[in-house]
Coordinates of C-alpha atoms in Angstrom, one line a residue:
M7 CA -7.7 -28.7 -14.7
S8 CA -10.5 -26.5 -17.5
N9 CA -14.0 -26.6 -16.0
A10 CA -15.1 -27.1 -20.1
T11 CA -13.7 -30.8 -20.0
A12 CA -16.4 -33.0 -21.2
V13 CA -17.8 -35.8 -18.2
P14 CA -19.6 -38.9 -18.7
F15 CA -23.1 -38.5 -18.1
A16 CA -25.3 -41.1 -16.1
G17 CA -26.1 -44.3 -18.1
H18 CA -23.0 -43.5 -20.4
G19 CA -19.7 -45.0 -20.8
A20 CA -18.5 -42.6 -23.2
P21 CA -18.0 -38.9 -22.6
R22 CA -20.4 -36.3 -23.8
A23 CA -20.0 -32.6 -24.4
T24 CA -23.4 -30.5 -24.9
A25 CA -24.4 -26.7 -25.5
D26 CA -26.2 -26.9 -22.1
H27 CA -22.9 -28.4 -20.0
G28 CA -20.9 -25.7 -21.5
R29 CA -23.2 -23.1 -20.4
I30 CA -23.0 -24.6 -16.8
A31 CA -19.3 -24.9 -17.1
A32 CA -18.8 -21.5 -18.1
V33 CA -20.0 -20.2 -14.5
P34 CA -17.4 -21.8 -12.7
A35 CA -14.9 -20.8 -15.0
A36 CA -15.8 -17.2 -14.5
D37 CA -15.4 -17.7 -10.6
A38 CA -12.1 -19.1 -11.0
D39 CA -11.1 -16.3 -13.3
E40 CA -12.4 -13.5 -10.8
R41 CA -10.6 -15.2 -7.9
T42 CA -7.2 -15.5 -9.6
R43 CA -7.8 -11.6 -10.6
D44 CA -8.4 -11.1 -6.9
R45 CA -5.0 -12.6 -6.3
V46 CA -3.5 -10.7 -8.6
L47 CA -4.7 -7.5 -7.5
G48 CA -3.8 -8.5 -4.1
A49 CA 0.0 -9.2 -4.9
V50 CA 0.1 -6.0 -6.9
L51 CA -1.3 -3.9 -4.1
E52 CA 1.2 -5.7 -1.2
H53 CA 4.3 -5.5 -3.6
G54 CA 4.0 -3.3 -6.4
P55 CA 5.6 -1.5 -8.3
I56 CA 6.1 -5.1 -9.5
S57 CA 6.8 -6.8 -12.7
A58 CA 4.4 -9.5 -14.7
A59 CA 7.5 -12.1 -14.4
E60 CA 7.6 -11.2 -10.6
L61 CA 3.9 -11.9 -10.1
G62 CA 4.1 -15.1 -12.0
D63 CA 6.9 -16.8 -10.0
M64 CA 5.0 -15.2 -7.2
L65 CA 1.8 -16.6 -7.7
G66 CA 2.6 -19.5 -9.8
F67 CA 1.3 -18.5 -12.8
T68 CA 2.5 -19.0 -16.4
P69 CA 3.5 -15.6 -18.3
A70 CA 0.6 -15.8 -20.7
A71 CA -1.9 -16.4 -17.8
V72 CA -0.7 -13.5 -15.4
R73 CA -0.3 -11.0 -18.3
R74 CA -3.9 -11.9 -19.5
H75 CA -5.2 -11.0 -15.8
L76 CA -2.9 -8.0 -15.9
D77 CA -4.6 -7.0 -18.7
H78 CA -8.2 -7.3 -17.5
L79 CA -7.2 -5.2 -14.4
S80 CA -5.8 -2.4 -16.7
R81 CA -8.8 -2.4 -18.7
S82 CA -10.8 -2.2 -15.6
G83 CA -8.7 0.9 -14.6
V84 CA -7.7 -0.7 -11.3
I85 CA -3.9 -0.9 -12.0
E86 CA -1.8 1.1 -14.0
V87 CA 1.5 0.5 -15.5
K88 CA 4.8 2.4 -14.2
R89 CA 7.8 2.5 -16.2
V90 CA 11.1 2.3 -14.1
A91 CA 14.5 2.4 -14.8
R92 CA 16.2 -0.8 -14.9
A93 CA 19.1 -0.8 -12.1
G94 CA 22.6 -0.7 -13.7
A95 CA 21.3 -1.1 -17.4
G96 CA 22.2 2.3 -18.7
A97 CA 20.0 3.7 -21.0
G98 CA 18.1 1.0 -21.9
R99 CA 14.1 0.6 -22.1
P100 CA 12.4 1.1 -18.5
A101 CA 11.1 -2.0 -17.2
R102 CA 7.1 -2.2 -17.0
R103 CA 5.7 -2.6 -13.3
Y104 CA 2.7 -2.4 -12.5
V105 CA 0.8 -0.3 -9.3
L106 CA -2.9 0.1 -8.0
S107 CA -4.4 3.2 -9.5
S108 CA -6.2 6.0 -7.8
Q109 CA -9.2 3.9 -9.1
G110 CA -8.2 0.9 -7.8
Q111 CA -7.6 2.9 -4.0
S112 CA -11.0 4.3 -3.8
T113 CA -12.6 0.8 -4.4
L114 CA -10.7 -0.4 -1.0
G115 CA -13.0 1.3 1.9
N116 CA -13.1 4.8 1.1
D117 CA -16.8 5.1 2.4
Y118 CA -18.2 8.1 3.6
L119 CA -14.9 10.5 2.2
D120 CA -17.3 13.2 0.8
I121 CA -19.3 13.5 4.1
A122 CA -15.9 13.7 6.0
R123 CA -14.3 16.2 3.4
L124 CA -17.5 18.6 3.9
A125 CA -17.3 18.0 7.6
L126 CA -13.6 19.1 7.8
K127 CA -14.0 21.9 5.5
Q128 CA -16.8 23.6 7.5
L129 CA -14.7 23.0 10.6
Q130 CA -11.8 24.5 9.1
E131 CA -14.0 27.8 8.2
V132 CA -15.4 28.0 11.3
A133 CA -12.6 27.4 13.6
G134 CA -9.3 27.4 11.5
D135 CA -6.4 25.2 10.5
E136 CA -5.6 24.3 14.3
A137 CA -9.1 22.8 14.6
V138 CA -8.5 20.3 11.9
R139 CA -5.0 19.6 13.1
A140 CA -6.7 18.9 16.6
F141 CA -9.1 16.2 14.8
A142 CA -6.2 14.6 12.9
V143 CA -4.2 14.0 16.5
E144 CA -7.0 12.7 18.0
R145 CA -8.0 10.2 14.9
F146 CA -4.1 9.0 15.5
A147 CA -3.8 9.0 19.3
E148 CA -5.8 5.8 19.2
M149 CA -3.5 4.2 16.6
E150 CA -0.6 5.2 19.1
R151 CA -2.2 4.0 22.2
R152 CA -2.8 0.6 20.5
Y153 CA 0.4 0.4 18.8
T154 CA 2.8 1.0 21.7
P155 CA 2.8 -1.9 23.7
E156 CA 3.7 -4.0 20.9
I157 CA 6.1 -1.7 19.7
E158 CA 7.7 -1.8 23.2
L159 CA 7.8 -5.5 22.7
A160 CA 10.3 -5.0 19.9
G161 CA 12.9 -3.9 22.5
P162 CA 15.2 -0.6 21.6
D163 CA 16.4 -1.7 17.9
I164 CA 14.9 0.6 15.5
T165 CA 14.9 -2.2 12.9
A166 CA 12.8 -4.4 15.1
R167 CA 10.6 -1.5 16.2
A168 CA 9.8 -0.4 12.4
K169 CA 8.9 -4.1 11.4
A170 CA 6.7 -4.2 14.5
L171 CA 4.9 -1.0 13.2
S172 CA 4.6 -2.7 9.7
E173 CA 2.9 -5.7 11.1
A174 CA 0.8 -3.7 13.2
L175 CA -0.1 -0.9 10.3
S176 CA -0.9 -4.5 8.1
R177 CA -3.2 -5.6 10.3
D178 CA -5.2 -2.5 10.4
G179 CA -5.4 -2.9 6.2
F180 CA -2.7 -0.6 5.2
V181 CA -0.7 -3.3 3.4
A182 CA 2.6 -2.2 5.2
S183 CA 6.0 -3.7 4.5
A184 CA 9.6 -2.8 6.0
A185 CA 12.9 -2.9 4.0
S186 CA 15.9 -3.0 5.6
I187 CA 18.7 -0.6 3.5
E188 CA 22.2 -1.5 4.7
A189 CA 24.9 1.4 4.4
K190 CA 28.2 -0.4 3.0
A191 CA 31.6 0.8 3.3
P192 CA 32.8 3.5 2.4
L193 CA 29.5 5.0 3.6
P194 CA 29.0 5.1 7.6
A195 CA 26.7 2.3 9.5
A196 CA 24.8 5.2 10.5
L197 CA 23.4 6.2 7.2
S198 CA 21.5 2.6 7.4
S199 CA 17.9 2.8 7.6
V200 CA 14.4 0.9 6.8
Q201 CA 12.0 2.0 4.4
L202 CA 8.6 1.6 5.7
C203 CA 5.9 1.4 2.9
Q204 CA 1.9 1.1 2.9
G205 CA 0.3 0.3 0.1
H206 CA -3.3 1.1 1.0
C207 CA -4.3 4.3 2.8
P208 CA -8.3 4.5 3.7
I209 CA -8.0 8.3 3.9
Q210 CA -6.4 9.0 0.8
Q211 CA -8.9 11.1 -0.8
L212 CA -9.1 13.3 2.6
A213 CA -5.5 13.4 2.8
A214 CA -5.1 15.1 -0.2
Q215 CA -7.2 17.9 0.7
F216 CA -5.9 18.1 4.5
P217 CA -2.0 16.6 3.8
V218 CA -2.1 17.7 8.1
F219 CA -3.1 14.1 8.3
C220 CA 0.0 12.8 6.7
D221 CA 1.9 15.1 8.7
V222 CA 0.2 13.6 12.2
E223 CA 0.5 10.3 10.9
T224 CA 4.5 10.6 10.6
E225 CA 4.7 12.2 13.8
V226 CA 3.1 9.1 15.6
F227 CA 5.8 6.8 13.6
A228 CA 8.5 8.5 15.0
R229 CA 7.4 8.7 18.3
L230 CA 6.7 5.0 18.2
V231 CA 9.8 3.6 16.6
G232 CA 11.7 6.4 18.6
V233 CA 13.9 8.4 15.9
D234 CA 13.4 11.2 13.7
V235 CA 11.9 9.9 10.6
R236 CA 11.5 11.7 6.8
R237 CA 8.0 11.1 4.9
L238 CA 9.5 10.5 1.2
S239 CA 5.9 10.0 -0.4
T240 CA 2.3 9.7 0.1
L241 CA -0.3 8.1 -2.0
A242 CA -2.3 11.7 -1.3
R243 CA 0.2 13.2 -3.0
G244 CA 0.4 11.0 -6.3
G245 CA 2.7 8.5 -5.0
H246 CA 2.0 5.1 -5.6
V247 CA 2.7 4.0 -1.8
C248 CA 3.3 6.2 1.3
T249 CA 7.1 5.7 2.1
T250 CA 8.6 6.7 5.1
H251 CA 12.3 6.9 6.1
I252 CA 13.7 5.4 9.3
P253 CA 17.3 5.9 10.2
T254 CA 18.6 2.8 12.1
G255 CA 21.7 3.9 13.2
R256 CA 21.5 4.5 17.0
L257 CA 19.3 3.0 19.8
A258 CA 15.8 4.3 19.9
A259 CA 15.0 7.4 22.5
A260 CA 14.0 6.3 25.8
G261 CA 10.9 7.4 27.5
P262 CA 8.2 9.8 25.6
Q263 CA 10.5 12.3 24.6
A264 CA 11.0 11.1 21.1
P265 CA 12.1 13.4 18.2
Q266 CA 9.5 14.7 16.1
A267 CA 9.0 13.9 12.7
A268 CA 10.1 16.0 9.6
T269 CA 6.8 17.7 8.0
A270 CA 6.2 15.7 4.8
S271 CA 6.0 19.1 3.0
L272 CA 9.7 19.9 3.5
V273 CA 11.3 16.3 2.7
E274 CA 8.3 14.4 0.0
V275 CA 10.1 13.6 -3.1
T276 CA 8.3 14.1 -6.4
N277 CA 6.2 10.9 -7.7
H278 CA 8.1 10.1 -10.4
Q279 CA 11.2 9.5 -7.9
Q280 CA 9.4 7.6 -5.4
E281 CA 9.8 3.8 -5.6
R282 CA 9.4 0.8 -3.3
P283 CA 13.2 -0.4 -2.0

């Protein structure tokens, strides 16, 4: 219901609409719009690339309402349009889908990155690349220690472990999801996989200058799920999400000798190829 609807005043049986009432009602209406835009932005962050129609269905908005909020967020620079070819649609016009922009990513908690970049640059100049890698290893070691017991509870099934990893990452603010991709005949079942996506990276700008952070994180994921994994895209290198390919055609390796991940530089696809499953 609109907050601008006229309401009865004390001592009057009929509704009255006044200029003062209009000004008072404008404040909660603006607040409601802000809350709605936050919901739209959160849905784009978690599910993007996503179409306006999909957002409307997900949030229960009319097409006109969702487009109004998308237009506002686009003008603000926090989301942007990505054109994606329609599956099976031949040479038709690519679909418009919305993703968080670099500016939008930077508003989600990237504090102190300028200081961190300067400190790591000086560390690199004084002690070399290995010192920066050692710093990254130590940063992700705490994550690995916290996640290991939870992922072990998921058992040896790779898909279950990947989903447990996704849930742990989401709790830490990475806005993660895990989508299973089943290989259909005549392809062998061993080609089935999970694509693990992260919609937010709190150190995105830092990792853009020091990609070793992405490499070390990928190695941690490989040890946690117990199989060799491949990093397909990263936010730091211009992707709209970080995507990790996790093969699910075999059991997890037992014990601490899980395979190491391939480095991102060997397997990361270009930005225009990157897409959520």
